[in-house]
Amino acid sequence: SPSSSGGSSTPKIGVVLTYNLPGFWGNYLKYESQYESQLGVQLIGPKVANVEANGNEAAQQIIDVRSLIAQGVQALIINPADSAAIGPALDYAKSKNVPVVTVDVAPSQGSVYMIVRADNNAYGSKSCDYIASHASGPGTIAMVEGDLTSLNARDRAAGCQSVIQQKYPNFKVKSYETKDWGTDPAVQNATTALTAISDLRGVYVHWSVPEDGIIAAEKQKSKWADVGAANHIILVGNDGSPHECDLIRSKTLDATIDQPADKYAYYAIFYAKQAITGTKYSAGQSTDHNSSIVTVQGNLEDALAAPLVTLAGDNGSTQVNSTDLWCNNH
Amino acid sequence: MSGLTSTGPATNPVPVGEAQNVSKSFGETKALVDVSLDVKAGECHALVGRNGAGKSTLVALFTGLNRPDTGAIRLAGEPAPAPADRGAWLARVACVYQRSMVVPPLTVAENVFLNRPVGDSRSFVNWRRLRAEAHELMLEWGFDLDVDREASTLTVEQRQIVEIARALSTGARFLILDEPTAALEKAAVDRLFDRVRRLREGGVGVLYISHHLEEIYEICQRVSVLRDGELVLAGSVSDVSQGALIAAMVGSAPPRRATEIEATRKTAGLGDVALELKQLNVVSRTGSVYDLDLAVRAGECVGLVGLQGSGSATVGDAVAGLVKTRSGSITARGVIGYVPQDRHQRGFAPQLGVDENLTHGVLARISSRLGIVSVRRRTDIARREVQRLHIVARSLDQPVASLSGGNQQKVVVGRALAAEPSVLVAINPTVGVDVASKEALLDAIAEARDRGVAVLLVSDDFEDLRVCTRLLVMVRGRVTTRFDRPPWDRQRLIGAVEALEVAV
Amino acid sequence: MTVEQAVERKAASPAPAASRDFRLVVLNWFRELTLVPVIVVLMIAGAVVNPVFFTPSNLINVAEGGAALGMVVVAESLILLTGKFDISLQGTFGLAPLLGAWLIAPKASEGLGTEWNPWLGLVVVLAVGLAVGTFNGLLVIKANFNAFIFTLAMSILLTGLQLGWLGGQTVYNLPEAFIYLGAESWFGIPVSVWVTIASFAVAALFLRYHRIGRAMYAIGGNLEAARAAGIQVDRVRIGVFMVASVLAAVGGLMQAGRVTAVTAGQGSNLIFGVFAAAVIGGISLEGGRGRMVGALTGVILLSLVTNILTLSNISSTWIDAVDGAIILIALGLAKLIGTERA
Amino acid sequence: MTVEQAVERKAASPAPAASRDFRLVVLNWFRELTLVPVIVVLMIAGAVVNPVFFTPSNLINVAEGGAALGMVVVAESLILLTGKFDISLQGTFGLAPLLGAWLIAPKASEGLGTEWNPWLGLVVVLAVGLAVGTFNGLLVIKANFNAFIFTLAMSILLTGLQLGWLGGQTVYNLPEAFIYLGAESWFGIPVSVWVTIASFAVAALFLRYHRIGRAMYAIGGNLEAARAAGIQVDRVRIGVFMVASVLAAVGGLMQAGRVTAVTAGQGSNLIFGVFAAAVIGGISLEGGRGRMVGALTGVILLSLVTNILTLSNISSTWIDAVDGAIILIALGLAKLIGTERA
Ligand SMILES: Nc1ncnc2c1ncn2[C@@H]1O[C@H](COP(=O)(O)OP(=O)(O)OP(=O)(O)O)[C@@H](O)[C@H]1O
Ligand SMILES: Nc1ncnc2c1ncn2[C@@H]1O[C@H](COP(=O)(O)OP(=O)(O)OP(=O)(O)O)[C@@H](O)[C@H]1O
Ligand SMILES: [Mg+2]
Ligand SMILES: [Mg+2]
């Protein structure tokens, strides 16, 4: 077991991430260092696999996990690049008795202490449900997908597709893949959709960074109308960054998913710390932050709430000025 | 163009180009040693010497591409311009270099006026003017060449025309021609000479380099001879006989070199035909071959003699399978050993050792069934060739790049012999080797011949021909003369090779 | 060829001065425009796939999508023509606008907080381009580093700086002037498209009519001959590196303007498309051969492929494979038509 | 060069055939091992940065991290030695294991559902490598496509196929035999490390002692001379493409075994590191020059840099920049020491 060397006062926790992409992960990193002192832990890392070994993130994460364990961390926070390929890293950590909390991704192989995650599938279904239910009439939704080699993009895509198939038979989804979460290809895809789809009712983009460019493209194509106007094309993003909240307030963006970067960062550290002290959780337990512990493929998960954020705050969505949102606690 | 059309007789005594005691070394190679030479306005000055004598090096000094180590270059009576000031050089001296200075992707017109403004603007190209002037130039000098053609599609001769046109059009008073006729037809040569004469009458001074000695008598007034970088003879062409010229070029001749080349007379004891060419036709930039029939029997050494571009080397390459034939057949029995003409291009891998290079042709033989190279067998073969050919190397694994030129050449010959071929094709096998080593090389070839190898020896070096049992002379792609019984008469041979009327 | 033939030819064309060899002109254009049939086929395919394809607004999309790429293709083509290579153009494409944006954006939107005048920001963008180009030029031409590996390492360094600088953030909220190039239109056509077309045209005219342009062909075609003819080969080649990097920086500015932000990933993997466009457009990797109009057809082809694939019903995961297959086919066609470009 | 001199010289060195030249051997090793001082400096830096660095388990980590890369470096080095180039090795690295895994994995873990015998899966992996290598070899060598642009397009195609085949999914739950190479250890050292070291050793010995190995140097050193000497240059070069692709497929298998899955992104962007390792390790991009031991030092250097950066407190966003800078420094050093490799 990791030598809880002397000062058991500040537990050492290793952090292994996949991305430091702007939008969500950039802010996650900010919160992480904020909560590091607040929760009284020492974070080693973060290691960012996409930066260290672009294209070979899965293998890099194993290296990162090993070297963090060698450095004596007592627990690990991991955002797996791939839910299957993280298996060996988890097995290694287990063999060294280092508990693991995964963030945002549930592993499909190996066991972890806790998964801190909101349901990405639900991101997709909430977003597309919002578009279909707020559209002026039946038609097509353009989905600008993130990198499909990542699990999150695939889950969001699947969530959107399934909700439309099940609930909105007179809507169609046209999807566009974006390699490496590139901003420009995403904007280009949305622009193509703007011209190509005559009954375009809305655009669902898997992350927040391309939103500005998509809005600019709408303006340039004279397809722009304020949120609420009759010929408005609904735009729903994902992340819930402060900039997005500003866009929602200025009636430029319809909605976004509050992917709670603050809560991800907080509860990842929180559970890692609990793991070190040996706290036990069980499925079915409800938490103090509006969620409950569930079982996912044999592991426990704290399924964080990730509400849709809108200006109106209707239909179960959260009003953009709510102090529950991380964009307002920035 | 300006200046060339004035036909006033030259009276200016100042030389258009002058080298004063120049020396130039490349590493340990002394390319030029204390050479002084001048070219006067209105004269054609011949510069001759054997391969590697330093002629092109002197050209590079005259054109500013290189600087002399010691000594000075003067142009038009003034000290040479600064090396960086290419414009000033180009205004004073024009040159047709030995190496192709044609830019393949550009058109003929552009190549002619490369980096020279035509028309009013110095910065912008006036294509219409450019084409018109290039065309006019072509007409004026009687070249038939479409100025809009891309240079990459030109034949060697046509490329040469481009370079000549470029040089003629600069208006410089000093013109250097470094082997301009190597690839030209006889008629084209005649046209070139007409132009040179007209230029000369216009007061231009010409430095003319050629291996075709008869040309020198045709158009030059003075001649200078370089040997191993030293100026060994200078004088009026009318005072120097062809024999004296050759003697100066090759140095004090060994006794047997006088007029006849001693050679083995061999008609008996020949084996079967080992190499046979039938109606061979090859089209090549370096010399085409037309309707060649040739058979070489085991134990025989056939010499194929011809100037550069005559197609003799092409025959060798064709036998080695390195150029595509257009028609006809080549049948060879057994392994072919091959000594290429250009050792740098095809002779050796420069970074690899002597031993490796010597055994590249026999990798299969020196390795086990599994392909493991036996270092012992490699060393044995390499050592044998090193001793047989007197290769001077620090060690067997010294990179061939760091050998002297002559020893590099020996490695190339050694590589062919190491293959224990039944047919040996050697093109200029002794180029650049010293006199003693040359003996060794030729002895090795003769020995191979006597062992029953069919040897095809392509050479323009008469010394090589002593190992031949019969000779064929090629001129412009065809066999014109046959010499069947040694000894070979130098004068007749030269006559045949140069296609002089007096010959044969 | 024999003398007889030569004389004959001369007799047959008595007035060649006026009449350029027409076949030759056709052949030359043909060589440059190998891709035109491919483009025509693609256009037909596009129209079949989706009737939207031929609408003006979609064609403008195609053009706008290729604009930033086009700038870098112009840049790389210039370098390739002189017989060199620059992978780090993609690094400049990302880093130069980033530094400019960083100096002018407010702290709240991830800028440095100095909030410089946007025009000064533009100057910074160009200056970064110039500096990188000069550095590359000096080290590749003067210090004789292998262009491939050196500019590859530079590319890793520049992209790394870009990433490190922002630490995973996006610089957004950029002032009008800074994003003008990528965000505005003139006469309904994006400014970036005008600028890219102008760049192609200027480069083409420069290459065709300016002495230095011709010198670049000479350098790429036969370095020794160029030197002997008095061309300042090193100066020209270093200059080309500098100009190319500035062009790449402008391309980056277009992209930044389009997405109204600069992200850390801007430019990564761009260079593959750049080489593909230039080479299938007939710019030789060996130098000295190719024309801007060809490179332009390369850009158009790639943009069309992207657009048509997006418009089609091909599953988005297969698009990359189809892209690769089409580039291979274009290479094969170019080979068949015998331009030796591939 | 007079006769006298020659005779004198000959006399002065009476036994020129004396086998090995010691200075030359030393010089050669020196040239190969330029990176050793850099590696030593890095090791010291590593020890300073973090005491964990010198623990056996960390050093094993370094080795394991470099193993798959190393396989592709062996492969690329072989191709570079013969004077060619293959970018698509990274595509093979991903696609070959993917297809093998797909055929053996159960449907539940994204396999096809055929659940072939894992050994058959391994055969498929190698066969895919062989097929891609043969295709590349034939088209680059026989059809004379430019290696850079052709294998670039192939790389885009293969990576695209990899993404399209599974729609971006990961194949997992792979049988023991399939992941053995990447997952098991012998005597405490991962099998992948043993295999990579063995590959380097076999390649080195093959290059040094096998006639085809020597022929490869001859081909890369001077293609025309090799052809003139009767070496079957085309056959050897195509063979090298084939072997290299198979090695890349094995490297991909290692990676798959390590993560016990094949992801859709496996291999992308790998090739830059491969070229960097080979070139700073002394493999010339012009062919004919360099040795496996040098390439190995290149791999070690890159793996060490990654490891030390990971152990250090440098923010991981700066890692790429530092990486690029270190490669540039290594290139500069190599240049200074005068091995002309850069
Ligand atoms: N750049 C160079 N570096 C090293 N050696 C050189 C260089 N240029 C010429 N030499 C050497 O200088 C000597 C003279 O060469 P040069 O080219 O002047 O000969 P040449 O008389 O023109 O011969 P040829 O008749 O074959 O053209 C040769 O030994 C040659 O190898
Ligand atoms: N690049 C080099 N590296 C190491 N040694 C070299 C190099 N070039 C030449 N040498 C050595 O220098 C010596 C002289 O070489 P050089 O080429 O000047 O001989 P040379 O007199 O011209 O002989 P040859 O008549 O055979 O051409 C030789 O021993 C040769 O091996
Ligand atoms: Mg010469
Ligand atoms: Mg010499």
PDB file of C-alpha atoms in Angstrom, chain A residues 16 43 76 84 86 152-154 166 178 201 232 262 281 318 325:
ATOM      1  CA  VAL A  16      -4.863  11.946 -14.792  1.00  0.00           C
ATOM      2  CA  LEU A  43      -2.826  17.195  -6.083  1.00  0.00           C
ATOM      3  CA  LEU A  76      -6.180   8.792  -8.115  1.00  0.00           C
ATOM      4  CA  ALA A  84     -12.351  -0.005 -21.935  1.00  0.00           C
ATOM      5  CA  ILE A  86      -8.414   2.267 -18.941  1.00  0.00           C
ATOM      6  CA  ASN A 152     -18.600  11.347 -24.434  1.00  0.00           C
ATOM      7  CA  ALA A 153     -19.185  12.451 -27.979  1.00  0.00           C
ATOM      8  CA  ARG A 154     -20.584   9.063 -28.852  1.00  0.00           C
ATOM      9  CA  GLN A 166     -38.580   7.817 -29.715  1.00  0.00           C
ATOM     10  CA  THR A 178     -15.614  16.796 -35.915  1.00  0.00           C
ATOM     11  CA  ARG A 201     -34.973  23.922 -36.677  1.00  0.00           C
ATOM     12  CA  HIS A 232     -34.894  31.680 -35.021  1.00  0.00           C
ATOM     13  CA  ASP A 262     -17.127  22.852 -10.320  1.00  0.00           C
ATOM     14  CA  TYR A 281     -20.758   4.012   0.070  1.00  0.00           C
ATOM     15  CA  THR A 318     -32.518  25.783 -14.721  1.00  0.00           C
ATOM     16  CA  LEU A 325     -24.772  27.004 -11.869  1.00  0.00           C
TER      17      LEU A 325
END
